[in-house]
Short mmCIF file of C-alpha atoms in Angstrom, two decimals:
data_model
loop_
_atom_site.label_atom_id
_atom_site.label_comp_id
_atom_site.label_asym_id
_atom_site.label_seq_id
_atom_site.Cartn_x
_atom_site.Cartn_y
_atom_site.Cartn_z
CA UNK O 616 210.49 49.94 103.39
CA UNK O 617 209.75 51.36 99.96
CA UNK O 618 207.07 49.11 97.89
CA UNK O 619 207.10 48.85 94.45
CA UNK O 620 203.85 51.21 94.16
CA UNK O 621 205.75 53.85 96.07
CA UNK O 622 208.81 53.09 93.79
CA UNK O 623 207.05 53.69 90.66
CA UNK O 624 204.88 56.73 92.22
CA UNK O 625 208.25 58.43 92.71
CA UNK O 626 209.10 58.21 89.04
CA UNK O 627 205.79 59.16 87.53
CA UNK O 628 206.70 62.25 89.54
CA UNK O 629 210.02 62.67 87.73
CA UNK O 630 208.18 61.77 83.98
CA UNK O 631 205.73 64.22 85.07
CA UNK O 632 208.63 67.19 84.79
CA UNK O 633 209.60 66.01 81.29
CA UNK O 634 208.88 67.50 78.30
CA UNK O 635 206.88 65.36 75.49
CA UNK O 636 208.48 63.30 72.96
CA UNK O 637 211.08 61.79 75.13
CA UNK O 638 211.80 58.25 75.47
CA UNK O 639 212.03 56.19 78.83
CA UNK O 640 214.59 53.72 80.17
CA UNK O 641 216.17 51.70 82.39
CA UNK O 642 219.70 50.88 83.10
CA UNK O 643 219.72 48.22 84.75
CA UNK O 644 223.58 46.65 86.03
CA UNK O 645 223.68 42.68 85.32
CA UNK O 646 226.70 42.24 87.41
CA UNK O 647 224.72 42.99 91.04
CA UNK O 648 222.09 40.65 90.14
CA UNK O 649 224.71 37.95 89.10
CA UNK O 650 226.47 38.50 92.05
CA UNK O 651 223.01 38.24 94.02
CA UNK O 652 221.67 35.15 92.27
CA UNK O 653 223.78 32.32 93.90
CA UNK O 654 222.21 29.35 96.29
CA UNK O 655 224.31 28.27 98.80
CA UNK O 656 226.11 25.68 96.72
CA UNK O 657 226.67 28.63 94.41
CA UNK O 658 224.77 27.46 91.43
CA UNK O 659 223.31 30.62 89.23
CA UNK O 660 219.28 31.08 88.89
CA UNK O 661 220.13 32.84 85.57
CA UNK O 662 221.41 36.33 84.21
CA UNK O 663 219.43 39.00 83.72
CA UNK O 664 219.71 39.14 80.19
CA UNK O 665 217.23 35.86 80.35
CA UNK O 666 214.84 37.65 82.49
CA UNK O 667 214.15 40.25 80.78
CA UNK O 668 214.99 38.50 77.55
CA UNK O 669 211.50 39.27 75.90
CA UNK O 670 212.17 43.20 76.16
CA UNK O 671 214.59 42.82 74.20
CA UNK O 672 217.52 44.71 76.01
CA UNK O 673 220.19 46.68 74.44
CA UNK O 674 223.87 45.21 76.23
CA UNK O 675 226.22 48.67 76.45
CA UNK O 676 229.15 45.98 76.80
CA UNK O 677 228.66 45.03 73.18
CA UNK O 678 229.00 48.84 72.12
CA UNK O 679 232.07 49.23 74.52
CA UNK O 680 234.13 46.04 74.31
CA UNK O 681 233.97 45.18 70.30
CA UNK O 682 231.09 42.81 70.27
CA UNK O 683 232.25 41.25 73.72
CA UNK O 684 229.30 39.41 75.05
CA UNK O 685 228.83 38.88 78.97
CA UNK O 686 226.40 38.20 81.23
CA UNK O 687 227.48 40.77 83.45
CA UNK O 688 226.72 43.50 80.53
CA UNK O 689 224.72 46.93 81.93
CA UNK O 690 221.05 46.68 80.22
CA UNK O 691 219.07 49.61 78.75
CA UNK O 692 215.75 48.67 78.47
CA UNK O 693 212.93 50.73 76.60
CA UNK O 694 210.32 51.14 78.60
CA UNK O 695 206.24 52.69 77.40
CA UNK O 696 205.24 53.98 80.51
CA UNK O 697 205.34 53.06 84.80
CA UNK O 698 202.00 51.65 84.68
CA UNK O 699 202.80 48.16 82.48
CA UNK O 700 203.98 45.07 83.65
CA UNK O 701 207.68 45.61 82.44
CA UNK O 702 208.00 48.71 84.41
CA UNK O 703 207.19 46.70 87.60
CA UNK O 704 208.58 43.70 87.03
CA UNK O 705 212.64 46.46 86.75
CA UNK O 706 210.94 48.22 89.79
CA UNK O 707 210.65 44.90 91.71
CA UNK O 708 214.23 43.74 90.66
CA UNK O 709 215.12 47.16 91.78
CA UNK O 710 213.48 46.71 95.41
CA UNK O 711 215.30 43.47 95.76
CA UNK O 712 218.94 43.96 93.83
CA UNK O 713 219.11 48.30 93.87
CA UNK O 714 220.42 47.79 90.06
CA UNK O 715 218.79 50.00 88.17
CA UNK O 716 217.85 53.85 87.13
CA UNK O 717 216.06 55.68 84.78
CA UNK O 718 216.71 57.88 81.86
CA UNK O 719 214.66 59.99 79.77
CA UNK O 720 216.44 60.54 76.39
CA UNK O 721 215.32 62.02 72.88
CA UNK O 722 217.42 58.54 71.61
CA UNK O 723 216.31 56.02 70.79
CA UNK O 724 217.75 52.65 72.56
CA UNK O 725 220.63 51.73 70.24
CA UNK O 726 222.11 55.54 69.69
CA UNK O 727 221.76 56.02 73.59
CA UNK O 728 222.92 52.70 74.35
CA UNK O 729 226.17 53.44 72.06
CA UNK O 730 226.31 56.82 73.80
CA UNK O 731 226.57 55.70 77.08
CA UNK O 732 229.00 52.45 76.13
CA UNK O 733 231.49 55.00 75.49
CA UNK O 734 231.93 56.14 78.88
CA UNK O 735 232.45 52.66 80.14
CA UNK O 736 236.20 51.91 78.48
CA UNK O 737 238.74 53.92 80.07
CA UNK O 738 243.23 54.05 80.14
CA UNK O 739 245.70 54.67 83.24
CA UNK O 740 248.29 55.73 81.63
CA UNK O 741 248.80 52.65 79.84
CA UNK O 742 246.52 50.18 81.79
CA UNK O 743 243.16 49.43 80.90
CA UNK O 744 240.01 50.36 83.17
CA UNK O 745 236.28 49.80 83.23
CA UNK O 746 234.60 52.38 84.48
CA UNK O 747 230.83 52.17 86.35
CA UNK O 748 228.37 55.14 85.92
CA UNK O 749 225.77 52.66 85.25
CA UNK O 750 225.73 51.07 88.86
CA UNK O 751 223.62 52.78 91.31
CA UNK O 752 225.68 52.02 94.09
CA UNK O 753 228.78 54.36 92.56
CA UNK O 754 227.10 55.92 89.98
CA UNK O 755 227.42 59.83 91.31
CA UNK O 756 230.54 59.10 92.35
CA UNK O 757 232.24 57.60 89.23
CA UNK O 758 230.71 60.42 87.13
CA UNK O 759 232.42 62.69 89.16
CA UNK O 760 235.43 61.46 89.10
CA UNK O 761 235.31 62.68 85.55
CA UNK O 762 236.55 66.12 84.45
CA UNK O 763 233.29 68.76 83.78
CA UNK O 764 233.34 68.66 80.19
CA UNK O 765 233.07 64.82 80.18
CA UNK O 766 230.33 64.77 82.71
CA UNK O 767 228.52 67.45 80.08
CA UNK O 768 229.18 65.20 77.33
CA UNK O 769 227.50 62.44 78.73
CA UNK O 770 224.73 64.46 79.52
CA UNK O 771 224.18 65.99 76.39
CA UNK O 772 221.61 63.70 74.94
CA UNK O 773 220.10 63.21 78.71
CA UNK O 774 217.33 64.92 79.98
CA UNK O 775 216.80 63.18 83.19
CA UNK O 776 218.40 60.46 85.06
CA UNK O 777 216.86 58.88 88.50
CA UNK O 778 218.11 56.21 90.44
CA UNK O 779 217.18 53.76 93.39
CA UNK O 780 220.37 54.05 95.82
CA UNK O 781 221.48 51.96 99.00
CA UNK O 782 219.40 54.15 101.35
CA UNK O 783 216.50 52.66 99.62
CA UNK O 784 215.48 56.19 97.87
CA UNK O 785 214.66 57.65 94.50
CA UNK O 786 217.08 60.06 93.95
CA UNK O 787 217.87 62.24 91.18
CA UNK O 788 221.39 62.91 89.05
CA UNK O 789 221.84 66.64 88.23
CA UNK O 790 224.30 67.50 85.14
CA UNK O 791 227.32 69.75 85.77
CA UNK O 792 227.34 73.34 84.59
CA UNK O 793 229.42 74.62 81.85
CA UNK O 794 230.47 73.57 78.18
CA UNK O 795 230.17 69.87 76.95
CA UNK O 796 233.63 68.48 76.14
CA UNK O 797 234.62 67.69 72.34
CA UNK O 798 233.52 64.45 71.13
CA UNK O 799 234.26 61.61 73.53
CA UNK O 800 235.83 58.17 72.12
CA UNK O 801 236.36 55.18 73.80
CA UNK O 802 238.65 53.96 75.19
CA UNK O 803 238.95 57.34 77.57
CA UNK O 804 242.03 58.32 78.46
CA UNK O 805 242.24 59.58 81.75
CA UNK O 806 243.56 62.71 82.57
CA UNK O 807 246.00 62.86 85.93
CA UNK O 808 243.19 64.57 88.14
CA UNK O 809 240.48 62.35 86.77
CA UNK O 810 243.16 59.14 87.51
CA UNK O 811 243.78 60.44 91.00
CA UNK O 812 240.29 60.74 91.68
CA UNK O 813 238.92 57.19 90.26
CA UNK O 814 242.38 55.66 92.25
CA UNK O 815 240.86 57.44 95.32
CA UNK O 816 237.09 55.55 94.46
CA UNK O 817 238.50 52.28 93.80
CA UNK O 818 240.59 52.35 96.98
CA UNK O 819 237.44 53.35 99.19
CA UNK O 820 235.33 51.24 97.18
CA UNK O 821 238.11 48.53 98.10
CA UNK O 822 238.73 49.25 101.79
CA UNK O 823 234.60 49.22 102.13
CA UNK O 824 234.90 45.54 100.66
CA UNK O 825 237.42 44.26 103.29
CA UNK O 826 236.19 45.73 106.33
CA UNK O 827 232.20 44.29 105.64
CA UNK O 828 234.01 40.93 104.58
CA UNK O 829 235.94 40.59 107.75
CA UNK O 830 234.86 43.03 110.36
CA UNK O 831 231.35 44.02 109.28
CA UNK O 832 230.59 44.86 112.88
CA UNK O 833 232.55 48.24 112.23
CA UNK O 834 230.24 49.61 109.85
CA UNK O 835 227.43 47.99 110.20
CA UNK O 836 225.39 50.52 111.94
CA UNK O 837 226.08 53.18 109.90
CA UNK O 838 223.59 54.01 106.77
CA UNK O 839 225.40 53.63 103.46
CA UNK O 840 226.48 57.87 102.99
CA UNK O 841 228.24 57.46 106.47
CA UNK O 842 229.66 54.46 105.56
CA UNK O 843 231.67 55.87 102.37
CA UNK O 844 232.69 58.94 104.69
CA UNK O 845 234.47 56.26 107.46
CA UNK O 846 236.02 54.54 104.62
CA UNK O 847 237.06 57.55 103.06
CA UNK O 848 238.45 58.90 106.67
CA UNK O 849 240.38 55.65 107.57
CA UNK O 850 242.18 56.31 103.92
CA UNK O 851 243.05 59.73 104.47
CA UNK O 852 244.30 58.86 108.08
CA UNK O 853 246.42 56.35 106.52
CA UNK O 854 247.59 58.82 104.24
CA UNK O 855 249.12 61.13 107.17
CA UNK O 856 250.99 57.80 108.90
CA UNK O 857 252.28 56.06 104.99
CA UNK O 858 249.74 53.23 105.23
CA UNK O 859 248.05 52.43 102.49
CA UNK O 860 247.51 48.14 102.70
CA UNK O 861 244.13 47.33 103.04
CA UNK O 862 245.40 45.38 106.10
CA UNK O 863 246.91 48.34 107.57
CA UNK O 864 243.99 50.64 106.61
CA UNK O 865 241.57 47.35 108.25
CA UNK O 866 243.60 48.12 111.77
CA UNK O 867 243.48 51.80 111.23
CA UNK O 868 239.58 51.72 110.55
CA UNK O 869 239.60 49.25 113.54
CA UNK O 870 241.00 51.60 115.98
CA UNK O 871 238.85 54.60 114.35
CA UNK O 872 235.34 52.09 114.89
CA UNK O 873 236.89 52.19 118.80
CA UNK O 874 238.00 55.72 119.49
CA UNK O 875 236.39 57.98 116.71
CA UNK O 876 238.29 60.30 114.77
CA UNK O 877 240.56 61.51 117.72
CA UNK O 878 242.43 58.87 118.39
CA UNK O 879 244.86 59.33 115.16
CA UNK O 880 245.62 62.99 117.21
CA UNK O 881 247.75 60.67 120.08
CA UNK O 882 251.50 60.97 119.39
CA UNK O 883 253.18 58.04 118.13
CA UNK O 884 250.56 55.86 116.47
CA UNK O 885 252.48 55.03 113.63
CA UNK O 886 254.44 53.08 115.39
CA UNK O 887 251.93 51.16 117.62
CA UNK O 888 250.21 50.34 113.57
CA UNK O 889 253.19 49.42 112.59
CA UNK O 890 253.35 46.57 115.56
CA UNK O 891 250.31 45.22 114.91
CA UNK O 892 251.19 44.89 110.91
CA UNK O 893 254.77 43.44 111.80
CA UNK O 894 253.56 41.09 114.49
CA UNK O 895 254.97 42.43 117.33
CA UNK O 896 252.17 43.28 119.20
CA UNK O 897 248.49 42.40 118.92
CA UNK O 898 245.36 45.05 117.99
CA UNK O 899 244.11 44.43 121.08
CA UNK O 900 247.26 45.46 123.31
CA UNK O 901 247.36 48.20 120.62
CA UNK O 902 243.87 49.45 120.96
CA UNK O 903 244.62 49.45 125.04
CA UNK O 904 247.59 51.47 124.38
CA UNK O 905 245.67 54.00 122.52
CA UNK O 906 242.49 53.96 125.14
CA UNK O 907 245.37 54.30 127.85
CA UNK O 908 247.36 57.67 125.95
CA UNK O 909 243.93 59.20 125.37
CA UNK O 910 242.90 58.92 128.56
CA UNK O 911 245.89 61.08 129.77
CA UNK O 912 245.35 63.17 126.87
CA UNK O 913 241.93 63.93 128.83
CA UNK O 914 243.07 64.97 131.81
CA UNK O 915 246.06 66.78 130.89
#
């Protein structure tokens, strides 16, 4: 288990690299620590906003949604160095809520805070999206959903970005090669491959939420990189058999949690999935079936 000393050790390392003159910051995402800060009756402790009121916080929702205020808003906060009290009191929210990372930025907090804002606001075609590079637990991910160019352009005014991910690590972003993109203006609009790859995020970021809802038992062994890669794999399988509910792609990752990877090779699964989601048959007779056919597959 990380402590806070260790935490902060880790990113006077990173400082260390950096070249004099820039400024530091954390971006920190409101949303995980409202979604943490419940009782059991469900009343709210307070937003983040209020904790760390008196370092006066830039909100990147304000810059992205026309003055839209939320408590849920991404915070970039300017910090003076990792040895005061407001760079431990973000790396002990971090320990406890894994909400926040670290920039180092020739900006100062309003022109960076704009910058990134613009990268938050995004179109499908003609629906409206809000996109997530400033949560640790997708941040690498929704960045690269986004075409090189755009990745470039929000790294242009970035020197160095850290973050403290799910495995309980510091680890660092690294910018894309190649030319920044034109300027960027919000609201994005998506092209198809960027759509096609942020559909493909939400959907495994969707499937991960049902399965550790109602069958946590599945996944809960593996570390969180393994656990994307099942989620991923139970999507892809139901790709090859046309199932693409999240209650068909909860039996599919049920079976896969039973029998690994091979069992989608057996012939004629889609139709044993297909009994379960009608009714017809039960997951349990289903997973028997499958134990039974693979069994034969064995010694055959």
């Amino acid at each position: 288990m990380m402590t806070e000393e260790e935490l902060l050790n880790e990113l006077r390392a990173v400082a260390a690299e950096q070249r004099d003159g820039l400024a530091l910051y954390a971006l920190l995402d409101s949303a995980i620590y409202a979604g943490a800060t419940m009782d059991e009756s469900g009343k709210r402790y307070g937003n983040l906003a209020s904790v760390l009121a008196d370092a006066k916080p830039e909100s990147l929702f304000i810059y992205a949604f026309d003055d839209e205020r939320t408590d849920a808003s991404p915070l970039l906060v300017s910090i003076r160095d990792f040895d005061g009290e407001l760079a431990k009191r973000i790396a002990t929210l971090a320990l406890e809520y894994q909400l926040a990372s670290w920039i180092w930025s020739p900006l100062s907090a309003p022109a960076l805070a704009r910058h990134l804002a613009a990268f938050i606001r995004a179109k499908f075609g003609d629906a409206a999206a809000m996109l997530r590079p400033y949560d640790p637990r997708v941040m690498e991910d929704t960045i690269a959903c986004l075409d090189p160019g755009r990745q470039a352009a929000l790294w242009a005014p970035v020197c160095a970005w850290a973050y403290f991910d799910e495995d309980r690590v510091v680890k660092r972003l690294r910018p894309p090669d190649g030319p920044v993109a034109e300027r960027v203006t919000a609201p994005l609009v998506l092209d198809d491959d960027e759509q096609k790859r942020f559909e493909a995020l939400a959907n495994r970021i969707a499937l991960g939420g049902y399965i550790e809802t109602h069958a946590p038992s599945l996944v809960e062994s593996l570390p969180p990189a393994q656990r994307k890669a099942f989620y991923e794999e139970q999507i892809e399988i139901g790709e090859r058999l046309k199932k693409e509910s999240m209650g068909d792609l909860f039996i599919i990752a049920a079976l896969s949690g039973a029998y690994g990877a091979r069992w989608i090779e057996a012939e004629a699964i889609a139709p044993l999935v297909q009994s379960v989601v009608s009714g017809t048959a039960t997951l349990s007779a289903v997973a028997l079936e499958i134990g039974e056919r693979l069994e034969r597959l064995s010694r055959s």
